[in-house]
Short mmCIF file of N, CA and C in Angstrom, two decimals:
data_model
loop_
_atom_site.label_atom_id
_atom_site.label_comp_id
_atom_site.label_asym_id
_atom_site.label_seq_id
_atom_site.Cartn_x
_atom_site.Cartn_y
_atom_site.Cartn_z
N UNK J 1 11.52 28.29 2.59
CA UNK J 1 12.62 27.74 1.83
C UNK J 1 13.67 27.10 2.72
N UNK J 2 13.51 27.60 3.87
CA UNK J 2 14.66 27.20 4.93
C UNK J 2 13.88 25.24 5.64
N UNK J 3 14.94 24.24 6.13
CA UNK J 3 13.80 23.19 6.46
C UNK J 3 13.29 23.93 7.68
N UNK J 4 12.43 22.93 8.22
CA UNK J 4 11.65 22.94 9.75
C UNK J 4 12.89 22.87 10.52
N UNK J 5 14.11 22.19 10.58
CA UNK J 5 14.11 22.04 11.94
C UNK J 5 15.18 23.20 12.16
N UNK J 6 15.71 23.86 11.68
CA UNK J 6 15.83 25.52 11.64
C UNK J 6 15.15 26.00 12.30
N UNK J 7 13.72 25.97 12.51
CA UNK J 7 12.75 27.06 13.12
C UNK J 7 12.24 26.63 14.53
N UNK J 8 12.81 24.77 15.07
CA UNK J 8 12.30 24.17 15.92
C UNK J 8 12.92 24.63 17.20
N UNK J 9 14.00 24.59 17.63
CA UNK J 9 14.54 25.23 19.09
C UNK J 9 13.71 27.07 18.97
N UNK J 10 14.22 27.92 17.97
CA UNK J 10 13.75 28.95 18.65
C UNK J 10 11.85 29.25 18.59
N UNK J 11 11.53 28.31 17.93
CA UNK J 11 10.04 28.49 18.35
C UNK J 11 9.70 27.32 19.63
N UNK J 12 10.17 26.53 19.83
CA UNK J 12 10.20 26.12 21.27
C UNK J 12 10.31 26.93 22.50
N UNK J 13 12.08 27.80 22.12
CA UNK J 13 11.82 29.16 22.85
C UNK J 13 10.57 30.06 23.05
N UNK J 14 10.19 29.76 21.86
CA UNK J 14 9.09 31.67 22.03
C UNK J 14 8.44 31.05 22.92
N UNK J 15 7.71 29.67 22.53
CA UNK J 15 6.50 29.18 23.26
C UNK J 15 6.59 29.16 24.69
N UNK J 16 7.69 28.61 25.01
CA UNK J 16 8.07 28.11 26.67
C UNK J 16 7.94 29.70 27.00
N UNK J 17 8.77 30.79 26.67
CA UNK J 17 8.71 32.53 26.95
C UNK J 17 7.47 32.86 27.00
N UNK J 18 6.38 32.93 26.33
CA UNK J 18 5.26 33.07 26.11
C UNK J 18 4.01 32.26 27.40
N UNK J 19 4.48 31.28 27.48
CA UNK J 19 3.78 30.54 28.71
C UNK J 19 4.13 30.87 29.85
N UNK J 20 5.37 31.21 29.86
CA UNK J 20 6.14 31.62 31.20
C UNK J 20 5.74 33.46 31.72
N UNK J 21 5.64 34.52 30.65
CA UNK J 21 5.37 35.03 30.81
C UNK J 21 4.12 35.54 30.69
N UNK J 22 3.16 35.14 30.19
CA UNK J 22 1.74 35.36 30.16
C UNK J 22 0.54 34.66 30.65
N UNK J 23 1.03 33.33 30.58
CA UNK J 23 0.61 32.17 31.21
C UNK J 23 -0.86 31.28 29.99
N UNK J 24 -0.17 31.69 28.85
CA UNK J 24 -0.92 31.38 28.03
C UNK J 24 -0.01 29.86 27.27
N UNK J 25 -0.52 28.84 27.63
CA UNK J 25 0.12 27.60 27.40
C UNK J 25 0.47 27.00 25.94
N UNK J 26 1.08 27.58 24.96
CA UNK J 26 1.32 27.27 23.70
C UNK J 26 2.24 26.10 23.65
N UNK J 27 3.26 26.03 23.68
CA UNK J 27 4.08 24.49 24.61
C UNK J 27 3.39 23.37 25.30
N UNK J 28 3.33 22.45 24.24
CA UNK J 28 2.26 20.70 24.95
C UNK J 28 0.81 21.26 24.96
N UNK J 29 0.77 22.18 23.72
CA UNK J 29 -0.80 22.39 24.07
C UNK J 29 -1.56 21.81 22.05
N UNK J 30 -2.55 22.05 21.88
CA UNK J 30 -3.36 21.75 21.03
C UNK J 30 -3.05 23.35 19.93
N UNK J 31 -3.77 23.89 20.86
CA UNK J 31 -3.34 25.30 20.12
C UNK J 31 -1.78 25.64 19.54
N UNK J 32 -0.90 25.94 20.52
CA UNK J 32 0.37 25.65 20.06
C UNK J 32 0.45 25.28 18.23
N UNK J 33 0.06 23.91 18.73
CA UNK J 33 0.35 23.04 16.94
C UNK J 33 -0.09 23.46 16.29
N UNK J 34 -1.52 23.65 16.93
CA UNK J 34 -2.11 24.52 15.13
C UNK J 34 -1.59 25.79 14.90
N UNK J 35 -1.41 26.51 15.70
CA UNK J 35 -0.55 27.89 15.53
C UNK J 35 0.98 27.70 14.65
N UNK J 36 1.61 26.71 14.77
CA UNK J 36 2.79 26.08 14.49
C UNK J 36 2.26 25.49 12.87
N UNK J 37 1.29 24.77 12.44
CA UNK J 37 0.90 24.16 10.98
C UNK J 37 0.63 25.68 10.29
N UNK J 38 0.01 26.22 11.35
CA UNK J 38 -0.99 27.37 9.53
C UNK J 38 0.26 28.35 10.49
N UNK J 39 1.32 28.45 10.49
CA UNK J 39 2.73 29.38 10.01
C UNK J 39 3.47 29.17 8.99
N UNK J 40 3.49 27.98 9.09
CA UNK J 40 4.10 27.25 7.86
C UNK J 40 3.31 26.95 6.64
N UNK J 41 1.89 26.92 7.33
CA UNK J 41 1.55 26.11 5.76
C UNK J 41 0.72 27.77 5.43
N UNK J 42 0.92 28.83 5.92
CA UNK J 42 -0.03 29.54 5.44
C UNK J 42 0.20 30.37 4.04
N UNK J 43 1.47 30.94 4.11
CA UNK J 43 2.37 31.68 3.36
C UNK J 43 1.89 30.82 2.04
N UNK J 44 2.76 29.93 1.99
CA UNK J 44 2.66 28.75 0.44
C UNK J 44 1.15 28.70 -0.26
N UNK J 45 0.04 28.58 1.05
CA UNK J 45 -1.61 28.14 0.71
C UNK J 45 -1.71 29.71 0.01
N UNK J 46 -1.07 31.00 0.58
CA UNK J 46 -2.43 32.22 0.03
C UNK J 46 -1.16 32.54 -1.44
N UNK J 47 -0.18 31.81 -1.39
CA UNK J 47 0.46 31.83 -2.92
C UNK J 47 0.09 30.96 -4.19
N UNK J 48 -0.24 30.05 -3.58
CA UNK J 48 -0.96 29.36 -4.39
C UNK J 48 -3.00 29.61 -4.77
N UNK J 49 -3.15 30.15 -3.66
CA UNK J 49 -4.75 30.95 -3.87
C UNK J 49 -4.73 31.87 -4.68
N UNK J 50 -3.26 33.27 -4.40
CA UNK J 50 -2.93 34.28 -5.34
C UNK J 50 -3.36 33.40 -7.10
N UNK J 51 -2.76 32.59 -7.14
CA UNK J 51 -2.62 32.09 -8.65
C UNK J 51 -3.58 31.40 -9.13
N UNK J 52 -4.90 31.08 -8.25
CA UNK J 52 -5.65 30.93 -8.45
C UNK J 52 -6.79 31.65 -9.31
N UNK J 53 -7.23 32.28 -7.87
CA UNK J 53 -7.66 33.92 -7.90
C UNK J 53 -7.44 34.66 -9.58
N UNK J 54 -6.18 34.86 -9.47
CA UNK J 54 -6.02 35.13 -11.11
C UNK J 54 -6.32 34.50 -11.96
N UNK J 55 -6.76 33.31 -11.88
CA UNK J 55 -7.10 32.67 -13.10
C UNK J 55 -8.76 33.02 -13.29
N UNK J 56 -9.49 33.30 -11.99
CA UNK J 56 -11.13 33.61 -12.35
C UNK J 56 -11.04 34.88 -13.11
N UNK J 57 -12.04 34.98 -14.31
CA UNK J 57 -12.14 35.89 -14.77
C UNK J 57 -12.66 37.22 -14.49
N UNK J 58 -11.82 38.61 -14.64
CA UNK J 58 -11.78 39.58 -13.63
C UNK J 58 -13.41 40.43 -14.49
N UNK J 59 -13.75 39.70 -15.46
CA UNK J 59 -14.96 40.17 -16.06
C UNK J 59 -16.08 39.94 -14.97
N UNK J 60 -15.96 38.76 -14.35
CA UNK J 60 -16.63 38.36 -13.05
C UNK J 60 -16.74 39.43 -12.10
N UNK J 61 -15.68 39.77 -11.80
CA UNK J 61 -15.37 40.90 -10.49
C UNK J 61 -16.29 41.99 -11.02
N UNK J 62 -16.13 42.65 -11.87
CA UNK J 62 -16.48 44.06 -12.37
C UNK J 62 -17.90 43.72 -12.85
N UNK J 63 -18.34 42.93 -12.99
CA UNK J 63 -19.69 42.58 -13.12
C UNK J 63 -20.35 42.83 -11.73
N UNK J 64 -20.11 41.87 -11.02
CA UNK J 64 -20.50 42.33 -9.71
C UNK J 64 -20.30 43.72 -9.11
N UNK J 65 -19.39 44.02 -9.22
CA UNK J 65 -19.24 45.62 -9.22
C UNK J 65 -20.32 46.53 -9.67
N UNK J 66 -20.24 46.29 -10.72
CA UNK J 66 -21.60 47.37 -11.37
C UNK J 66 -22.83 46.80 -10.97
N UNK J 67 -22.98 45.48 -10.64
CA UNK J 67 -24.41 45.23 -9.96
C UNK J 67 -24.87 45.68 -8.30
N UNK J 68 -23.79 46.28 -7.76
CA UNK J 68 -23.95 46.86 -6.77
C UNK J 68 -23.37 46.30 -5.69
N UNK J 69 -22.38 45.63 -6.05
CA UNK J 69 -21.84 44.83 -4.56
C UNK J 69 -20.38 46.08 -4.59
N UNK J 70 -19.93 45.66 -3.05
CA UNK J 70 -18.83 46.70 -2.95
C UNK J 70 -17.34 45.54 -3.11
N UNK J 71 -16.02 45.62 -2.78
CA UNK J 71 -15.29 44.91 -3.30
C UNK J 71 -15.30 43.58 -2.37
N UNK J 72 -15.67 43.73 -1.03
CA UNK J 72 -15.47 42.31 0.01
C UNK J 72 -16.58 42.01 -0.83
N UNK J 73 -17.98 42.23 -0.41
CA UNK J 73 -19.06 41.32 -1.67
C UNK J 73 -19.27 40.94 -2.72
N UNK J 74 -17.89 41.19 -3.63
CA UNK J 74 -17.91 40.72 -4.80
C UNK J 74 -17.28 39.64 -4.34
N UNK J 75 -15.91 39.69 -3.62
CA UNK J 75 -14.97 38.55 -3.35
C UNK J 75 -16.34 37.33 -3.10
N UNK J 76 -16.69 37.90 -1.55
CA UNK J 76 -17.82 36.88 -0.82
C UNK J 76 -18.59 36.00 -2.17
N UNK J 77 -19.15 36.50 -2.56
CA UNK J 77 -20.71 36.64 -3.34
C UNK J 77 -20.35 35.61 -4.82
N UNK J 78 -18.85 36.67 -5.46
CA UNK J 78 -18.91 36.41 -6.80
C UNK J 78 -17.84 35.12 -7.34
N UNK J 79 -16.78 35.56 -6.54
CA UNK J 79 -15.08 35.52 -6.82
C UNK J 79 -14.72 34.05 -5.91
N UNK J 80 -15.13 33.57 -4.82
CA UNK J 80 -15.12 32.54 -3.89
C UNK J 80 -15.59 31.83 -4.63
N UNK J 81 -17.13 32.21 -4.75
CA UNK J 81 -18.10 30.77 -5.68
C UNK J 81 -17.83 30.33 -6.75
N UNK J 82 -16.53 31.02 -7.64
CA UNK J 82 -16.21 30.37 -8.65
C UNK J 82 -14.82 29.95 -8.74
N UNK J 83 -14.75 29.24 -7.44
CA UNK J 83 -13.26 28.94 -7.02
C UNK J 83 -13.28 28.27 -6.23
N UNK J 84 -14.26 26.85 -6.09
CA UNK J 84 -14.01 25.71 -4.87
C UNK J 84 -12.79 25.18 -5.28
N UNK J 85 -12.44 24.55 -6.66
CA UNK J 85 -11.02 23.45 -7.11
C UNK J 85 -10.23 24.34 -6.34
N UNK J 86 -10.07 25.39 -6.49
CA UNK J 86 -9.00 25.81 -6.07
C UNK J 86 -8.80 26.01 -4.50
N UNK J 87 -9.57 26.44 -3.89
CA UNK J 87 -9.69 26.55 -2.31
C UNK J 87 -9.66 24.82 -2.07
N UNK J 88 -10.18 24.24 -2.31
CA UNK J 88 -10.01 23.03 -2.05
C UNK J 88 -8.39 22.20 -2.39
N UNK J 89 -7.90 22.30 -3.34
CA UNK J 89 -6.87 22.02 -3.53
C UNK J 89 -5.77 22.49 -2.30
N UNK J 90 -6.01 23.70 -1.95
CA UNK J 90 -5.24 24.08 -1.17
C UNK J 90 -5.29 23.67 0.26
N UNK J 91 -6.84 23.31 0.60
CA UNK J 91 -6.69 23.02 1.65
C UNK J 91 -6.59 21.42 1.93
N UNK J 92 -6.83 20.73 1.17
CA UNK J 92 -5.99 19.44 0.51
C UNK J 92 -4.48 19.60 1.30
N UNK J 93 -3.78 20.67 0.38
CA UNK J 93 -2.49 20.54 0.72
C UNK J 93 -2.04 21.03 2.34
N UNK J 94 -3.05 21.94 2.65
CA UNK J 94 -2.54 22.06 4.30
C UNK J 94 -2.62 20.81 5.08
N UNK J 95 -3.84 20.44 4.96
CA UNK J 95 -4.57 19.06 5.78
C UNK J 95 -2.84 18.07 5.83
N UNK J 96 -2.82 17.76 4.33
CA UNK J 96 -1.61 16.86 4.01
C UNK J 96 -0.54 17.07 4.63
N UNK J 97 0.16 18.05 4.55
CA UNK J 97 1.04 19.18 5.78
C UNK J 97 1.05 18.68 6.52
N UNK J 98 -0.27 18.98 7.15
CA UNK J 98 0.05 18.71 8.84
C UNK J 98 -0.26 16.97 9.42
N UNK J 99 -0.94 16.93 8.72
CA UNK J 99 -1.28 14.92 9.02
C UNK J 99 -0.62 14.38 9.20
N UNK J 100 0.54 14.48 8.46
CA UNK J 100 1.89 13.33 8.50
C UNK J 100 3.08 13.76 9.18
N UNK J 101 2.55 15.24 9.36
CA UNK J 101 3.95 16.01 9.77
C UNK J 101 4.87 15.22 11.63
N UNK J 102 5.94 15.07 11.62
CA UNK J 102 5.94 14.33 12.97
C UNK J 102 7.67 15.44 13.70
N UNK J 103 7.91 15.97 12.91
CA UNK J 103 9.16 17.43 13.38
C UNK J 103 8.46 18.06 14.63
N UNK J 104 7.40 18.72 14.39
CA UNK J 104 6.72 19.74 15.28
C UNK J 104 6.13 19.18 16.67
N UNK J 105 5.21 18.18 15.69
CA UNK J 105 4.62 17.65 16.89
C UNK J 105 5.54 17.20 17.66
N UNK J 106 6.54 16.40 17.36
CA UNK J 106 7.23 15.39 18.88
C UNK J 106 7.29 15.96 19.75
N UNK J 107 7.83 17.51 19.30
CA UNK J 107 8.73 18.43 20.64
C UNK J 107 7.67 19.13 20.81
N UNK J 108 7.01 19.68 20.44
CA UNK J 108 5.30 20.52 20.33
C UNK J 108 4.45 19.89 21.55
N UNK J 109 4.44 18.38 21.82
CA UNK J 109 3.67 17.92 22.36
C UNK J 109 3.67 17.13 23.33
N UNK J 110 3.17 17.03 24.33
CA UNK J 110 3.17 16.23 25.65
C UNK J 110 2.27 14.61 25.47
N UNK J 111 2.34 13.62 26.37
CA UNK J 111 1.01 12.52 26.25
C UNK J 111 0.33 13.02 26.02
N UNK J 112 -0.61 13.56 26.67
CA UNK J 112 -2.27 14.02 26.25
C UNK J 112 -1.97 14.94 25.00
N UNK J 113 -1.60 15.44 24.87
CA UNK J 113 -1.67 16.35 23.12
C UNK J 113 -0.94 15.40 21.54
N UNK J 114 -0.66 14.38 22.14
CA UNK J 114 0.57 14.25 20.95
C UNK J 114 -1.05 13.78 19.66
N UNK J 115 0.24 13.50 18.39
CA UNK J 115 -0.67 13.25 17.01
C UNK J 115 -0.66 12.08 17.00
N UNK J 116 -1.53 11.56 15.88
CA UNK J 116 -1.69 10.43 15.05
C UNK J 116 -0.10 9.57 14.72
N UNK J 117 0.55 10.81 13.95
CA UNK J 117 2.01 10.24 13.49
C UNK J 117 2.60 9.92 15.03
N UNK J 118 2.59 10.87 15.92
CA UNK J 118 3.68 10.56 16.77
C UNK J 118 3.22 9.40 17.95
N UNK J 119 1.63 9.04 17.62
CA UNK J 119 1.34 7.86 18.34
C UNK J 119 1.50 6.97 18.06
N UNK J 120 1.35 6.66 16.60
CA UNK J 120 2.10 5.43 15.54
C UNK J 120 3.73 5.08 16.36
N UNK J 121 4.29 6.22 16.09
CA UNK J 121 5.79 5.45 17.31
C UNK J 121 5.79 5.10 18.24
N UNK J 122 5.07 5.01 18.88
CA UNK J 122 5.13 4.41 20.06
C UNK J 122 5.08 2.73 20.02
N UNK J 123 4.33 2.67 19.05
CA UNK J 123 4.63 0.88 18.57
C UNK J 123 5.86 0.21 18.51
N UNK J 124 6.71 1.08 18.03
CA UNK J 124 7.87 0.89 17.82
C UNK J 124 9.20 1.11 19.33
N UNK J 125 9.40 0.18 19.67
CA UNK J 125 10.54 -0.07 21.25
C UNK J 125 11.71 0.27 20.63
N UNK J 126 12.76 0.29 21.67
CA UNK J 126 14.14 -0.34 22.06
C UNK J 126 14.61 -0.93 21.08
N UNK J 127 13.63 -2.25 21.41
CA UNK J 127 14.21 -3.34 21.57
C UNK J 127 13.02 -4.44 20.04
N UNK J 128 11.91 -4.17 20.32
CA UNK J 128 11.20 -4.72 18.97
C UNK J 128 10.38 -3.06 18.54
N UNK J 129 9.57 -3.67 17.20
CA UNK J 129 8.89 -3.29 16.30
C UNK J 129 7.40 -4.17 16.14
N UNK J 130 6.37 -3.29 16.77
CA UNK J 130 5.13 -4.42 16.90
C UNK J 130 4.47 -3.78 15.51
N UNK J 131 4.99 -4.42 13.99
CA UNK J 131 4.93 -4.95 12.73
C UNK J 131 2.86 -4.90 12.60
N UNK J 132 2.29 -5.65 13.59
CA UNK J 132 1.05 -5.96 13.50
C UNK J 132 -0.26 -4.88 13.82
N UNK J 133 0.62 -4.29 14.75
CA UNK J 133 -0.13 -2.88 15.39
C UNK J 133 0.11 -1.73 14.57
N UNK J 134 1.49 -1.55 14.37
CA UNK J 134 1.54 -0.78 13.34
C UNK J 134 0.45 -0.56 11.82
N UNK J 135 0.44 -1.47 11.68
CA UNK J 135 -0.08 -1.63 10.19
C UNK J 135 -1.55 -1.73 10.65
N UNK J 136 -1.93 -1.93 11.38
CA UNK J 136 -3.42 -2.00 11.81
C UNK J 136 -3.84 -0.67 12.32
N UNK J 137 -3.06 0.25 13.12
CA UNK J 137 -3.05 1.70 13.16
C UNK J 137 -2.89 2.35 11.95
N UNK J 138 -1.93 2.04 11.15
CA UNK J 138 -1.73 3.16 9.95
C UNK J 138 -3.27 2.70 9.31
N UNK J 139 -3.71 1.80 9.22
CA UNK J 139 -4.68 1.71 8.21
C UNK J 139 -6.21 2.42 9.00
N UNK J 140 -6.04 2.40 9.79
CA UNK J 140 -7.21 3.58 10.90
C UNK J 140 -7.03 4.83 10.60
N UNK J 141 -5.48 4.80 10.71
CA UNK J 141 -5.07 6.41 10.54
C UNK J 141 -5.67 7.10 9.16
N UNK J 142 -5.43 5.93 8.32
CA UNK J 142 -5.60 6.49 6.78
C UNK J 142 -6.92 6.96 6.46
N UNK J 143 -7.39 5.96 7.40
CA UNK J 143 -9.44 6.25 7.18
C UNK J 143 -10.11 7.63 6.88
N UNK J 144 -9.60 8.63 7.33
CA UNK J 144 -9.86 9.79 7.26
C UNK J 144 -9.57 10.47 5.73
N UNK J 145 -8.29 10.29 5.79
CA UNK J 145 -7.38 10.59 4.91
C UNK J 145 -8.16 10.10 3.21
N UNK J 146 -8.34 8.92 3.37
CA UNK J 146 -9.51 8.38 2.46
C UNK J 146 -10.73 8.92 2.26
N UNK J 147 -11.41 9.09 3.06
CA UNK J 147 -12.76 9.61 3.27
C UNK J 147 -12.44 11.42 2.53
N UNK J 148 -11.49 11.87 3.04
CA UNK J 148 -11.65 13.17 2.73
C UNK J 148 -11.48 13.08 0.94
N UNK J 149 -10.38 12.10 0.69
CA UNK J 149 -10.12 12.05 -0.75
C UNK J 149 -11.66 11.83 -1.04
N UNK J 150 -12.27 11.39 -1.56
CA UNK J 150 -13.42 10.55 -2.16
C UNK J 150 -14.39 11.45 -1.82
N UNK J 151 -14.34 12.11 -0.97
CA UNK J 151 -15.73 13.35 -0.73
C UNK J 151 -15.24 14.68 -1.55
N UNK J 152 -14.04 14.85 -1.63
CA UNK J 152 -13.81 15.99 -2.46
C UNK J 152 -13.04 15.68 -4.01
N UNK J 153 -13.22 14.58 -4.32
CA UNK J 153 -12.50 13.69 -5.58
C UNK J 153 -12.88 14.66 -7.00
N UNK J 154 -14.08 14.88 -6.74
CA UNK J 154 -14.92 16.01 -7.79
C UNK J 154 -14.47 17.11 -8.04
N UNK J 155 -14.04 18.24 -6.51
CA UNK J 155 -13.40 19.65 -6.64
C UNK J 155 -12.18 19.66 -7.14
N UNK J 156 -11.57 18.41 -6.91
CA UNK J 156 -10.14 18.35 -7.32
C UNK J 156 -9.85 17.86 -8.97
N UNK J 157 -10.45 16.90 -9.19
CA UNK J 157 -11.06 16.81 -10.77
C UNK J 157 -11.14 18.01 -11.79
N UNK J 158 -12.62 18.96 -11.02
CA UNK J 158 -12.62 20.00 -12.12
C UNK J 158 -11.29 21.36 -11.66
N UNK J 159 -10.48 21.20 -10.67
CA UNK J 159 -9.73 21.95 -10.67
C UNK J 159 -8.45 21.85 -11.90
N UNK J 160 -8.40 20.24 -12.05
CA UNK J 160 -7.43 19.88 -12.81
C UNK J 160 -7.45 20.14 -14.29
N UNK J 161 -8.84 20.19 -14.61
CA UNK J 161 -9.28 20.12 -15.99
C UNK J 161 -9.92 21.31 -16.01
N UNK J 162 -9.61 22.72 -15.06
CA UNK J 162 -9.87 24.17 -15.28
C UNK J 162 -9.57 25.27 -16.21
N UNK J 163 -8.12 24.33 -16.62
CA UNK J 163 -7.75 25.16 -17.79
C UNK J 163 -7.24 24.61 -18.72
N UNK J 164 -7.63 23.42 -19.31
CA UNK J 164 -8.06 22.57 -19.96
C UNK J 164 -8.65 23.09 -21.00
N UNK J 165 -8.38 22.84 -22.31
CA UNK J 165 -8.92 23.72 -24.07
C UNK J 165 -10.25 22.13 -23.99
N UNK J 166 -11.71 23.08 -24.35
CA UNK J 166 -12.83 22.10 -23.91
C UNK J 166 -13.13 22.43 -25.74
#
């Protein structure tokens, strides 16, 4: 509820403390960031899974139950498989999170580690705005971003129309 950049100097701290004293490089590293996205995006993703979750029917669960699975193998087995829209949706929304995100990364990251977003600025000087590169990068950038839409266009579909009067 609080923004990001609230949390940016003293998790800069921990990291630089953490490298300094253990020698485990979280500061300008790869790891770092992702450690830094699923903090933030994790909390929100297993609240929104919670409300998921509840929506599969718990007749499901206890079925499996009495067929002999114990409670992780019902989850595994029963309770997952009837819940891609929703796992998918969510991880939709992490992906989205962190793709565009450019707070963390700037200070998060050195040359060799930086992102997508924070390489896009670099187009941008002083003094001009290279207008042509830009737009020819963002549209590379997006490629992915596209691709993922259109391969999962389906999970997200029947997630929408899940509780939907048929």
């Amino acid at each position: 509820m609080l923004p990001g950049i609230l949390f940016l100097l003293p998790l800069f701290l921990i990291y630089v403390s953490i490298g300094n004293t253990t020698g485990i490089a979280l500061f300008g590293s790869r790891g770092g960031l992702i450690l830094t996205y699923l903090t933030f995006s994790l909390p929100f993703s297993i609240w929104m899974l919670i409300g998921y979750f509840d929506s599969v029917p718990r007749d499901l669960d206890e079925a499996a139950l009495v067929d002999g699975c114990g409670p992780l193998g019902a989850l595994l087995r029963v309770v997952v498989p009837a819940a891609p829209p929703g796992i998918v949706a969510v991880a939709v929304y992490a992906f989205m999170t962190a793709w565009g995100e450019v707070l963390f990364a700037s200070v998060m990251t050195n040359d060799t580690t930086r992102t997508l977003a924070i390489g896009l600025q670099g187009y941008a000087s002083q003094n001009d705005v290279y207008w042509n590169q830009i737009m020819a990068a963002s549209l590379v950038v997006s490629v992915p971003v596209v691709a993922g839409f259109l391969l999962l266009q389906r999970y997200l579909v029947a997630g929408l129309t899940a509780g939907a009067v048929k």
